Structures are given as structure tokens and as C-alpha cells.
Amino acid sequence: MVADIATETVLKTQKLSVFYGTNLAVKEVSLDIPKNKVVAFIGPSGCGKSTVLRCFNRMNDLIPSARIDGKITFKGSDIYADKVDPIDLRCRIGMVFQKPNPFPKSIYENIAFGARINGFKGDMDELVEISLKKAVIWDETKDKLMQSGLALSGGQQQRLCIARTIAVKPEVILMDEPCAALDPISTLKIEELIHELKQQYTIVIVTHNMQQASRVSDFTAFYNVEATDKEEKVGYLAEYNETKVIFQNPAQETTRDYVSGRFG
Ligand SMILES: Nc1ncnc2c1ncn2[C@@H]1O[C@H](COP(=O)(O)OP(=O)(O)O)[C@@H](O)[C@H]1O
Ligand SMILES: [Mg+2]
């Protein structure tokens, strides 16, 4: 599904279906992710939002039963082609998870570790500072860089994880319910950060919070589930458009019901 997108497409799925074993989880998703925009994935639990998100940097490769059909391109190249190194792809397309997961290392090492593994040869102190600044966590951490990342609050840990992702210079940042475990104030800080980050990065965010989707995103993809003959539920992309259209004037009644909280 192609929303009316004027800018360059960074990620594109064409009839992407994902199976876990013989179970079809999500069916024939076709959508374009535009450069330097925020795209929100919304929809009921189990409709395949995380599944599709994980395909964008081949995190599903780590689930042995997962298999895809269809095609995903990143700046025009097939990300499932034989020559693609998934580790390299995950540097260019980073991911932030629901539960903040800093390494059990110092704040400094949380940034430096991944950069070093990826062969960073420049000024590490500078990289740490720049990354923490971009994730708006520098002021809170600059005097305790050698303390454990685990000693930070949940919201700070999540910003540290975003800093760690930024440090390897990605072009896309995938976020799977990044605020689900956070309090409202930490959530607003992450939302402000997302707003800053989109100047430089393309962001895809899964959220179950409708207000969040409407606040942070430029485009919204509404996924839904349909029951098949075998009574299995299969996710699909129901509607994709500019966020204001999805929230104010969606094409489908089910989209309207979902975004206004009258679902199910
Ligand atoms: N690792 C997995 N193994 C098997 N089935 C999975 C796995 N992850 C997700 N699924 C199934 O795929 C479907 C979509 O799940 P998911 O992508 O997590 O949905 P959402 O993020 O929208 O809640 C669900 O039916 C779920 O049970
Ligand atoms: Mg999910």
C-alpha cells in the first residue's frame, strides 16, 4: 500500500508474508517507508506489527521457524539477497526494544562496545559524547560515564539504548513499543527525542498508544487480523496513509473504530 509519499522511499515491502512454521502470521504487506519520516504501526495485538518490523533488519532470522515470502528492499536492494550480511544490515537499520536492554557495563561502554565491534577507529570519547547528546541523555550522564548503565532509570536506560543504536550510524531506527515499560514523563521525553531524530533518521515505531501514534508519526499503518477458514488469525495491512488522514478521515470504518477506541 503506497500512501501519497513525495519523498524518497527507504524501505519497501512487496507482498511480504511471514510464516512461523506452517502458520501464516501476516499476509501480503506492501508498503513504502519514506526517508526522514516517522511511520507508526498500529493495530490489535497479534496482527503482525512486530513481525513486519523485525523483517526490516532481519531480526526474524534469529527465530528458526520464521520464513518470509515476498520482497523487502532497502534503498532499492533486496535485503534477503545472498550477499547481504545481516549483522551489517542491523548497523544500518538499528532496533530499540520494548524493554530497555542496556549491556551490564558502564554507560561509556554501552556506546563504545558496539562501535568497537563494528571497527570504529576514531575518537571514542567524542563518539560517546555525540551519541549521548543526540539521544538527549548527555546532561544526565556526563558526570557518571563509568557507572553501570543498569543504575539509570527506565527512561534513561531507553535513551541510552537509543544512543547505543545511534553510535553505529544507522539510517533507519526501528522501535517496538519503546515506551511500553516507561512512565508518562519518560514517554514524553522519548517522543520529543523521536521528533529530533527524524531530522537525520527514518523511524518506524510500533505503538499501542493512539495518542502517541498521532503525536509522533507522519504516516500510520493500521494492521488488522482476519480469521481464515482454518480459524487461524492472519494479520494484514488494512490501511496506510498520512497520520492525520488515518486519525481524522480514514477510508475504512474499522480504522475509524480502532483509532477512536471503539474496536472489538
Ligand atoms: N517467535 C514466534 N513464534 C511463533 N509465532 C509467533 C512468534 N512471534 C509472533 N508469532 C505469532 O505471529 C502473529 C503476529 O505476532 P506479532 O508480530 O508479535 O504481533 P503484534 O506485534 O502485532 O502484537 C501472532 O499470531 C503471534 O502469535
Ligand atoms: Mg508486538
CSV table of C-alpha atoms in Angstrom, one decimal, residues 103 105-116 124 127-132 135 137 145 159-168:
chain,number,residue,atom,x,y,z
A,103,PHE,CA,24.5,-4.1,28.5
A,105,LYS,CA,28.5,-2.4,31.5
A,106,SER,CA,29.3,1.2,32.1
A,107,ILE,CA,27.4,4.0,30.4
A,108,TYR,CA,30.5,4.7,28.3
A,109,GLU,CA,31.0,1.0,27.3
A,110,ASN,CA,27.3,0.7,26.3
A,111,ILE,CA,28.2,3.1,23.5
A,112,ALA,CA,31.8,2.1,22.9
A,113,PHE,CA,31.3,-1.7,22.8
A,114,GLY,CA,29.2,-1.9,19.7
A,115,ALA,CA,31.2,0.8,17.9
A,116,ARG,CA,34.4,-1.1,18.6
A,124,MET,CA,35.8,7.1,21.1
A,127,LEU,CA,31.6,9.3,19.7
A,128,VAL,CA,30.3,8.6,23.2
A,129,GLU,CA,29.6,12.3,23.8
A,130,ILE,CA,27.9,12.9,20.4
A,131,SER,CA,25.8,9.8,20.7
A,132,LEU,CA,24.6,10.6,24.2
A,135,ALA,CA,19.8,10.8,22.5
A,137,ILE,CA,20.9,11.8,27.8
A,145,LEU,CA,30.1,7.7,32.4
A,159,ARG,CA,17.6,6.8,25.9
A,160,LEU,CA,20.9,5.1,26.5
A,161,CYS,CA,19.8,2.2,24.2
A,162,ILE,CA,18.8,4.8,21.6
A,163,ALA,CA,22.3,6.4,22.0
A,164,ARG,CA,23.9,3.0,21.5
A,165,THR,CA,21.9,2.4,18.3
A,166,ILE,CA,22.8,5.9,17.0
A,167,ALA,CA,26.5,5.3,17.7
A,168,VAL,CA,26.9,2.8,14.9
